[in-house]
C-alpha cells in the first residue's frame, strides 16, 4: 500500500530578510523627522509667547519672564511681548525694569492699551499720581468705550482729592456698564467725600480770621496734590526712565 508523507518546506534564506532592516530604519527616520518638525514648531516666537501667557495666567511669573524673553530674542520689537516682560518684572518688584519695557512697547505702538494701563499702575505705585492720571486719560482717549479705564482714572482723581472729576468718571463708567459694582460703590464714596470736603471748606471760609497764625497750617488745603505716603517712595517721569 502506497503511503504519502507530507512535504516539508525546504529550509533556505527568507527572500524578505531585508525588511527586518528597512522597516526599523524607516520608522526611526520618520520619528526623527517628526521630532524635529515638532521641535521647530515649539521653538517659534509665537510658541514661546503662548507658553509665557500660560505661565503668567497661572501666576508663574519667573517661568513666564523666561518665555517672554525667549520670544523677544527670536522676534524683537513685539509690543505684546514687551508688555508681558514688563508685567512679569512688575510682579517680581523690579519696577524700573518694568517701566523701561513699557516705554519700549509704547515707542513701538503708542496706542497699545495694556502697556498704557501697566505704565499708569507703575507710576501710581512709585507715588507719581499726576503722570499715572495723564496716562489713564490717554487710554480713555484711545479707547473711550471701556468702563475699566474710567474706573482707573476715577481712583486716581480721588488720590488727588479731585472728587468732582472722580464722580464724573464713575458716572461715565456706569453709563457704559450700569451694573458695575465697583463704579456704584466708588460713586457713592466720592459723593460722600465731596460733601465732606465742601463742608470743611465752608467751615474754613466762615472762620477765616478766627485761627491764630500758628493754627493756619492745620487748616486742610484741598487744592494741594496728595504726596506719596512714604518719603522713601521714588518718583519718576517718562524722561527719567533708565535704559534696561
PDB file of C-alpha atoms in Angstrom:
ATOM      1  CA  UNK A   1       0.000   0.000   0.000  1.00  0.00           C
ATOM      2  CA  UNK A   2       1.306   3.378  -1.011  1.00  0.00           C
ATOM      3  CA  UNK A   3       1.628   5.921   1.810  1.00  0.00           C
ATOM      4  CA  UNK A   4       2.024   9.650   1.095  1.00  0.00           C
ATOM      5  CA  UNK A   5       4.037  11.697   3.559  1.00  0.00           C
ATOM      6  CA  UNK A   6       3.630  15.483   3.851  1.00  0.00           C
ATOM      7  CA  UNK A   7       6.228  17.556   2.085  1.00  0.00           C
ATOM      8  CA  UNK A   8       8.103  19.817   4.470  1.00  0.00           C
ATOM      9  CA  UNK A   9       9.238  23.173   3.089  1.00  0.00           C
ATOM     10  CA  UNK A  10      12.835  23.345   2.306  1.00  0.00           C
ATOM     11  CA  UNK A  11      14.878  25.409   4.575  1.00  0.00           C
ATOM     12  CA  UNK A  12      16.506  28.355   2.999  1.00  0.00           C
ATOM     13  CA  UNK A  13      17.016  32.088   3.215  1.00  0.00           C
ATOM     14  CA  UNK A  14      13.918  34.314   3.590  1.00  0.00           C
ATOM     15  CA  UNK A  15      13.738  36.371   0.462  1.00  0.00           C
ATOM     16  CA  UNK A  16      12.264  39.252   2.502  1.00  0.00           C
ATOM     17  CA  UNK A  17      15.065  39.341   5.030  1.00  0.00           C
ATOM     18  CA  UNK A  18      15.899  42.921   4.157  1.00  0.00           C
ATOM     19  CA  UNK A  19      12.551  44.049   5.589  1.00  0.00           C
ATOM     20  CA  UNK A  20      13.904  43.385   9.073  1.00  0.00           C
ATOM     21  CA  UNK A  21      16.349  46.225   8.433  1.00  0.00           C
ATOM     22  CA  UNK A  22      14.363  48.531   6.185  1.00  0.00           C
ATOM     23  CA  UNK A  23      11.272  48.780   8.385  1.00  0.00           C
ATOM     24  CA  UNK A  24      13.022  49.718  11.670  1.00  0.00           C
ATOM     25  CA  UNK A  25      15.291  52.185   9.884  1.00  0.00           C
ATOM     26  CA  UNK A  26      12.296  53.785   8.154  1.00  0.00           C
ATOM     27  CA  UNK A  27      10.408  54.096  11.418  1.00  0.00           C
ATOM     28  CA  UNK A  28      13.442  55.648  13.090  1.00  0.00           C
ATOM     29  CA  UNK A  29      13.897  58.141  10.275  1.00  0.00           C
ATOM     30  CA  UNK A  30      10.214  59.061  10.348  1.00  0.00           C
ATOM     31  CA  UNK A  31      10.314  59.532  14.130  1.00  0.00           C
ATOM     32  CA  UNK A  32      13.380  61.770  13.771  1.00  0.00           C
ATOM     33  CA  UNK A  33      11.681  63.924  11.154  1.00  0.00           C
ATOM     34  CA  UNK A  34       8.530  64.263  13.273  1.00  0.00           C
ATOM     35  CA  UNK A  35      10.571  65.130  16.363  1.00  0.00           C
ATOM     36  CA  UNK A  36      12.485  67.924  14.687  1.00  0.00           C
ATOM     37  CA  UNK A  37       9.340  69.190  12.982  1.00  0.00           C
ATOM     38  CA  UNK A  38       7.571  69.339  16.341  1.00  0.00           C
ATOM     39  CA  UNK A  39      10.592  70.940  17.988  1.00  0.00           C
ATOM     40  CA  UNK A  40      10.676  73.564  15.259  1.00  0.00           C
ATOM     41  CA  UNK A  41       7.038  74.405  15.863  1.00  0.00           C
ATOM     42  CA  UNK A  42       7.525  74.612  19.624  1.00  0.00           C
ATOM     43  CA  UNK A  43      10.573  76.860  19.307  1.00  0.00           C
ATOM     44  CA  UNK A  44       8.914  79.675  17.353  1.00  0.00           C
ATOM     45  CA  UNK A  45       8.340  83.150  18.852  1.00  0.00           C
ATOM     46  CA  UNK A  46       4.601  82.506  18.770  1.00  0.00           C
ATOM     47  CA  UNK A  47       5.010  79.243  20.699  1.00  0.00           C
ATOM     48  CA  UNK A  48       7.168  80.905  23.353  1.00  0.00           C
ATOM     49  CA  UNK A  49       4.659  83.764  23.642  1.00  0.00           C
ATOM     50  CA  UNK A  50       1.760  81.340  24.089  1.00  0.00           C
ATOM     51  CA  UNK A  51       3.744  79.425  26.673  1.00  0.00           C
ATOM     52  CA  UNK A  52       4.571  82.666  28.510  1.00  0.00           C
ATOM     53  CA  UNK A  53       0.922  83.706  28.572  1.00  0.00           C
ATOM     54  CA  UNK A  54       0.000  80.353  30.098  1.00  0.00           C
ATOM     55  CA  UNK A  55       2.656  80.703  32.785  1.00  0.00           C
ATOM     56  CA  UNK A  56       1.502  84.251  33.560  1.00  0.00           C
ATOM     57  CA  UNK A  57      -2.124  83.152  33.805  1.00  0.00           C
ATOM     58  CA  UNK A  58      -1.019  80.627  36.432  1.00  0.00           C
ATOM     59  CA  UNK A  59       0.976  83.299  38.321  1.00  0.00           C
ATOM     60  CA  UNK A  60       4.257  81.568  37.458  1.00  0.00           C
ATOM     61  CA  UNK A  61       5.963  84.838  36.635  1.00  0.00           C
ATOM     62  CA  UNK A  62       9.538  83.565  36.735  1.00  0.00           C
ATOM     63  CA  UNK A  63       8.843  80.969  34.046  1.00  0.00           C
ATOM     64  CA  UNK A  64       6.680  83.463  32.178  1.00  0.00           C
ATOM     65  CA  UNK A  65       9.501  86.009  32.138  1.00  0.00           C
ATOM     66  CA  UNK A  66      11.951  83.472  30.707  1.00  0.00           C
ATOM     67  CA  UNK A  67       9.488  82.502  27.986  1.00  0.00           C
ATOM     68  CA  UNK A  68       8.709  86.137  27.098  1.00  0.00           C
ATOM     69  CA  UNK A  69      12.436  86.911  26.882  1.00  0.00           C
ATOM     70  CA  UNK A  70      12.923  83.887  24.604  1.00  0.00           C
ATOM     71  CA  UNK A  71      10.135  85.120  22.342  1.00  0.00           C
ATOM     72  CA  UNK A  72      11.598  88.640  22.345  1.00  0.00           C
ATOM     73  CA  UNK A  73      15.011  87.247  21.453  1.00  0.00           C
ATOM     74  CA  UNK A  74      13.610  85.476  18.395  1.00  0.00           C
ATOM     75  CA  UNK A  75      11.208  88.232  17.380  1.00  0.00           C
ATOM     76  CA  UNK A  76      12.208  91.650  18.792  1.00  0.00           C
ATOM     77  CA  UNK A  77      10.008  94.746  18.966  1.00  0.00           C
ATOM     78  CA  UNK A  78       6.705  92.995  19.569  1.00  0.00           C
ATOM     79  CA  UNK A  79       4.731  95.313  21.904  1.00  0.00           C
ATOM     80  CA  UNK A  80       2.706  92.385  23.255  1.00  0.00           C
ATOM     81  CA  UNK A  81       5.870  90.548  24.274  1.00  0.00           C
ATOM     82  CA  UNK A  82       7.472  93.681  25.709  1.00  0.00           C
ATOM     83  CA  UNK A  83       4.366  94.400  27.782  1.00  0.00           C
ATOM     84  CA  UNK A  84       4.393  90.818  29.037  1.00  0.00           C
ATOM     85  CA  UNK A  85       8.019  91.228  30.119  1.00  0.00           C
ATOM     86  CA  UNK A  86       7.112  94.470  31.887  1.00  0.00           C
ATOM     87  CA  UNK A  87       4.218  92.758  33.657  1.00  0.00           C
ATOM     88  CA  UNK A  88       6.495  90.000  34.935  1.00  0.00           C
ATOM     89  CA  UNK A  89       9.098  92.456  36.178  1.00  0.00           C
ATOM     90  CA  UNK A  90       6.396  94.422  37.990  1.00  0.00           C
ATOM     91  CA  UNK A  91       5.210  91.225  39.685  1.00  0.00           C
ATOM     92  CA  UNK A  92       8.698  90.463  40.988  1.00  0.00           C
ATOM     93  CA  UNK A  93       9.053  94.077  42.164  1.00  0.00           C
ATOM     94  CA  UNK A  94      11.642  95.238  39.631  1.00  0.00           C
ATOM     95  CA  UNK A  95       9.711  98.390  38.853  1.00  0.00           C
ATOM     96  CA  UNK A  96      12.365 100.303  36.942  1.00  0.00           C
ATOM     97  CA  UNK A  97      12.852  97.417  34.515  1.00  0.00           C
ATOM     98  CA  UNK A  98       9.090  97.110  34.174  1.00  0.00           C
ATOM     99  CA  UNK A  99       8.794 100.821  33.393  1.00  0.00           C
ATOM    100  CA  UNK A 100      11.593 100.585  30.834  1.00  0.00           C
ATOM    101  CA  UNK A 101       9.818  97.814  28.922  1.00  0.00           C
ATOM    102  CA  UNK A 102       6.505  99.724  28.883  1.00  0.00           C
ATOM    103  CA  UNK A 103       8.384 102.687  27.391  1.00  0.00           C
ATOM    104  CA  UNK A 104       9.812 100.374  24.716  1.00  0.00           C
ATOM    105  CA  UNK A 105       6.390  98.902  23.952  1.00  0.00           C
ATOM    106  CA  UNK A 106       4.772 102.331  23.648  1.00  0.00           C
ATOM    107  CA  UNK A 107       7.626 103.605  21.489  1.00  0.00           C
ATOM    108  CA  UNK A 108       6.744 100.864  19.001  1.00  0.00           C
ATOM    109  CA  UNK A 109       2.950 101.138  19.399  1.00  0.00           C
ATOM    110  CA  UNK A 110       1.862 104.331  21.198  1.00  0.00           C
ATOM    111  CA  UNK A 111      -1.773 103.228  21.401  1.00  0.00           C
ATOM    112  CA  UNK A 112      -1.070  99.825  22.989  1.00  0.00           C
ATOM    113  CA  UNK A 113      -3.633  99.908  25.782  1.00  0.00           C
ATOM    114  CA  UNK A 114      -2.171  97.130  28.005  1.00  0.00           C
ATOM    115  CA  UNK A 115       1.191  98.926  28.097  1.00  0.00           C
ATOM    116  CA  UNK A 116      -0.502 102.246  28.907  1.00  0.00           C
ATOM    117  CA  UNK A 117      -2.525 100.769  31.760  1.00  0.00           C
ATOM    118  CA  UNK A 118       0.507  98.997  33.204  1.00  0.00           C
ATOM    119  CA  UNK A 119       2.592 102.149  32.978  1.00  0.00           C
ATOM    120  CA  UNK A 120      -0.148 104.086  34.770  1.00  0.00           C
ATOM    121  CA  UNK A 121      -0.135 101.488  37.554  1.00  0.00           C
ATOM    122  CA  UNK A 122       3.647 101.698  37.827  1.00  0.00           C
ATOM    123  CA  UNK A 123       3.598 105.484  38.187  1.00  0.00           C
ATOM    124  CA  UNK A 124       0.935 105.169  40.879  1.00  0.00           C
ATOM    125  CA  UNK A 125       2.967 102.597  42.819  1.00  0.00           C
ATOM    126  CA  UNK A 126       6.004 104.862  42.549  1.00  0.00           C
ATOM    127  CA  UNK A 127       3.977 107.739  44.010  1.00  0.00           C
ATOM    128  CA  UNK A 128       3.639 109.803  40.831  1.00  0.00           C
ATOM    129  CA  UNK A 129      -0.144 110.127  40.716  1.00  0.00           C
ATOM    130  CA  UNK A 130      -0.003 113.019  38.252  1.00  0.00           C
ATOM    131  CA  UNK A 131       1.672 111.018  35.471  1.00  0.00           C
ATOM    132  CA  UNK A 132      -0.417 107.982  36.348  1.00  0.00           C
ATOM    133  CA  UNK A 133      -3.570 110.040  35.765  1.00  0.00           C
ATOM    134  CA  UNK A 134      -2.316 111.542  32.499  1.00  0.00           C
ATOM    135  CA  UNK A 135      -1.654 108.087  31.084  1.00  0.00           C
ATOM    136  CA  UNK A 136      -5.022 106.769  32.277  1.00  0.00           C
ATOM    137  CA  UNK A 137      -6.715 109.660  30.476  1.00  0.00           C
ATOM    138  CA  UNK A 138      -4.695 108.845  27.375  1.00  0.00           C
ATOM    139  CA  UNK A 139      -6.078 105.297  27.497  1.00  0.00           C
ATOM    140  CA  UNK A 140      -9.598 106.736  27.700  1.00  0.00           C
ATOM    141  CA  UNK A 141      -8.906 108.933  24.675  1.00  0.00           C
ATOM    142  CA  UNK A 142      -7.768 105.903  22.662  1.00  0.00           C
ATOM    143  CA  UNK A 143     -10.494 103.540  23.894  1.00  0.00           C
ATOM    144  CA  UNK A 144     -13.436 105.561  25.253  1.00  0.00           C
ATOM    145  CA  UNK A 145     -15.880 102.652  25.416  1.00  0.00           C
ATOM    146  CA  UNK A 146     -14.279 100.581  28.189  1.00  0.00           C
ATOM    147  CA  UNK A 147     -15.592 101.203  31.696  1.00  0.00           C
ATOM    148  CA  UNK A 148     -12.429  99.965  33.431  1.00  0.00           C
ATOM    149  CA  UNK A 149     -10.441 102.873  32.020  1.00  0.00           C
ATOM    150  CA  UNK A 150     -12.816 105.332  33.709  1.00  0.00           C
ATOM    151  CA  UNK A 151     -12.578 103.428  36.986  1.00  0.00           C
ATOM    152  CA  UNK A 152      -8.791 103.727  36.909  1.00  0.00           C
ATOM    153  CA  UNK A 153      -8.992 107.462  36.220  1.00  0.00           C
ATOM    154  CA  UNK A 154     -11.607 107.918  38.958  1.00  0.00           C
ATOM    155  CA  UNK A 155      -9.415 106.240  41.574  1.00  0.00           C
ATOM    156  CA  UNK A 156      -6.503 108.479  40.589  1.00  0.00           C
ATOM    157  CA  UNK A 157      -8.658 111.608  40.785  1.00  0.00           C
ATOM    158  CA  UNK A 158      -9.607 110.548  44.304  1.00  0.00           C
ATOM    159  CA  UNK A 159      -5.938 110.266  45.232  1.00  0.00           C
ATOM    160  CA  UNK A 160      -5.598 113.861  44.043  1.00  0.00           C
ATOM    161  CA  UNK A 161      -8.648 114.888  46.166  1.00  0.00           C
ATOM    162  CA  UNK A 162     -10.468 115.890  42.962  1.00  0.00           C
ATOM    163  CA  UNK A 163     -13.808 114.351  43.846  1.00  0.00           C
ATOM    164  CA  UNK A 164     -15.755 116.299  41.215  1.00  0.00           C
ATOM    165  CA  UNK A 165     -13.742 114.693  38.424  1.00  0.00           C
ATOM    166  CA  UNK A 166     -13.871 111.311  40.172  1.00  0.00           C
ATOM    167  CA  UNK A 167     -17.680 111.485  40.287  1.00  0.00           C
ATOM    168  CA  UNK A 168     -17.764 112.291  36.560  1.00  0.00           C
ATOM    169  CA  UNK A 169     -15.547 109.289  35.799  1.00  0.00           C
ATOM    170  CA  UNK A 170     -17.668 106.920  37.886  1.00  0.00           C
ATOM    171  CA  UNK A 171     -20.822 108.205  36.212  1.00  0.00           C
ATOM    172  CA  UNK A 172     -19.299 107.603  32.778  1.00  0.00           C
ATOM    173  CA  UNK A 173     -18.282 104.083  33.808  1.00  0.00           C
ATOM    174  CA  UNK A 174     -21.850 103.389  34.924  1.00  0.00           C
ATOM    175  CA  UNK A 175     -23.234 104.711  31.649  1.00  0.00           C
ATOM    176  CA  UNK A 176     -21.158 102.038  29.907  1.00  0.00           C
ATOM    177  CA  UNK A 177     -21.732  99.304  32.490  1.00  0.00           C
ATOM    178  CA  UNK A 178     -24.818 100.077  34.636  1.00  0.00           C
ATOM    179  CA  UNK A 179     -24.349  97.022  36.863  1.00  0.00           C
ATOM    180  CA  UNK A 180     -20.721  97.665  37.707  1.00  0.00           C
ATOM    181  CA  UNK A 181     -20.495  97.209  41.487  1.00  0.00           C
ATOM    182  CA  UNK A 182     -17.122  98.936  41.757  1.00  0.00           C
ATOM    183  CA  UNK A 183     -18.408 102.006  39.936  1.00  0.00           C
ATOM    184  CA  UNK A 184     -21.521 102.185  42.139  1.00  0.00           C
ATOM    185  CA  UNK A 185     -19.509 101.925  45.335  1.00  0.00           C
ATOM    186  CA  UNK A 186     -16.881 104.387  44.143  1.00  0.00           C
ATOM    187  CA  UNK A 187     -19.517 106.895  43.107  1.00  0.00           C
ATOM    188  CA  UNK A 188     -21.252 106.748  46.495  1.00  0.00           C
ATOM    189  CA  UNK A 189     -17.956 107.161  48.348  1.00  0.00           C
ATOM    190  CA  UNK A 190     -16.842 110.021  46.117  1.00  0.00           C
ATOM    191  CA  UNK A 191     -20.128 111.866  46.557  1.00  0.00           C
ATOM    192  CA  UNK A 192     -19.793 111.479  50.335  1.00  0.00           C
ATOM    193  CA  UNK A 193     -16.188 112.695  50.263  1.00  0.00           C
ATOM    194  CA  UNK A 194     -17.193 115.629  48.067  1.00  0.00           C
ATOM    195  CA  UNK A 195     -19.859 116.683  50.556  1.00  0.00           C
ATOM    196  CA  UNK A 196     -17.405 116.403  53.448  1.00  0.00           C
ATOM    197  CA  UNK A 197     -14.819 118.385  51.512  1.00  0.00           C
ATOM    198  CA  UNK A 198     -17.356 121.119  50.685  1.00  0.00           C
ATOM    199  CA  UNK A 199     -18.485 121.253  54.316  1.00  0.00           C
ATOM    200  CA  UNK A 200     -14.917 121.631  55.575  1.00  0.00           C
ATOM    201  CA  UNK A 201     -14.197 124.328  53.022  1.00  0.00           C
ATOM    202  CA  UNK A 202     -17.335 126.240  54.057  1.00  0.00           C
ATOM    203  CA  UNK A 203     -16.356 125.937  57.710  1.00  0.00           C
ATOM    204  CA  UNK A 204     -12.844 127.144  56.987  1.00  0.00           C
ATOM    205  CA  UNK A 205     -14.180 130.051  54.895  1.00  0.00           C
ATOM    206  CA  UNK A 206     -16.617 131.107  57.625  1.00  0.00           C
ATOM    207  CA  UNK A 207     -13.877 131.015  60.237  1.00  0.00           C
ATOM    208  CA  UNK A 208     -11.210 132.906  58.332  1.00  0.00           C
ATOM    209  CA  UNK A 209      -9.507 135.285  60.729  1.00  0.00           C
ATOM    210  CA  UNK A 210     -10.523 133.189  63.728  1.00  0.00           C
ATOM    211  CA  UNK A 211      -7.463 130.967  63.536  1.00  0.00           C
ATOM    212  CA  UNK A 212      -4.313 132.091  65.234  1.00  0.00           C
ATOM    213  CA  UNK A 213      -1.252 132.406  62.918  1.00  0.00           C
ATOM    214  CA  UNK A 214       0.232 129.176  64.243  1.00  0.00           C
ATOM    215  CA  UNK A 215      -3.052 127.358  63.560  1.00  0.00           C
ATOM    216  CA  UNK A 216      -3.327 128.255  59.891  1.00  0.00           C
ATOM    217  CA  UNK A 217      -1.135 125.361  58.837  1.00  0.00           C
ATOM    218  CA  UNK A 218      -3.612 122.914  60.360  1.00  0.00           C
ATOM    219  CA  UNK A 219      -6.435 124.044  58.061  1.00  0.00           C
ATOM    220  CA  UNK A 220      -6.869 121.488  55.270  1.00  0.00           C
ATOM    221  CA  UNK A 221      -5.752 122.583  51.821  1.00  0.00           C
ATOM    222  CA  UNK A 222      -7.821 120.568  49.378  1.00  0.00           C
ATOM    223  CA  UNK A 223      -6.076 122.025  46.356  1.00  0.00           C
ATOM    224  CA  UNK A 224      -2.730 120.532  47.378  1.00  0.00           C
ATOM    225  CA  UNK A 225      -1.994 117.295  45.450  1.00  0.00           C
ATOM    226  CA  UNK A 226      -1.530 114.258  47.621  1.00  0.00           C
ATOM    227  CA  UNK A 227       2.086 113.359  48.326  1.00  0.00           C
ATOM    228  CA  UNK A 228       3.496 109.828  48.443  1.00  0.00           C
ATOM    229  CA  UNK A 229       2.697 108.045  51.670  1.00  0.00           C
ATOM    230  CA  UNK A 230       6.359 107.368  52.367  1.00  0.00           C
ATOM    231  CA  UNK A 231       9.294 109.742  51.816  1.00  0.00           C
ATOM    232  CA  UNK A 232      11.309 106.783  50.576  1.00  0.00           C
ATOM    233  CA  UNK A 233       8.980 106.224  47.633  1.00  0.00           C
ATOM    234  CA  UNK A 234      10.604 107.039  44.320  1.00  0.00           C
ATOM    235  CA  UNK A 235       9.009 109.470  41.872  1.00  0.00           C
ATOM    236  CA  UNK A 236       9.984 109.267  38.232  1.00  0.00           C
ATOM    237  CA  UNK A 237       8.785 110.671  34.935  1.00  0.00           C
ATOM    238  CA  UNK A 238       8.845 109.104  31.481  1.00  0.00           C
ATOM    239  CA  UNK A 239      12.009 111.070  30.681  1.00  0.00           C
ATOM    240  CA  UNK A 240      13.756 109.657  33.740  1.00  0.00           C
ATOM    241  CA  UNK A 241      13.176 106.020  32.930  1.00  0.00           C
ATOM    242  CA  UNK A 242      16.582 104.402  32.579  1.00  0.00           C
ATOM    243  CA  UNK A 243      17.645 102.090  29.824  1.00  0.00           C
ATOM    244  CA  UNK A 244      17.431  98.394  30.548  1.00  0.00           C
TER     245      UNK A 244
END
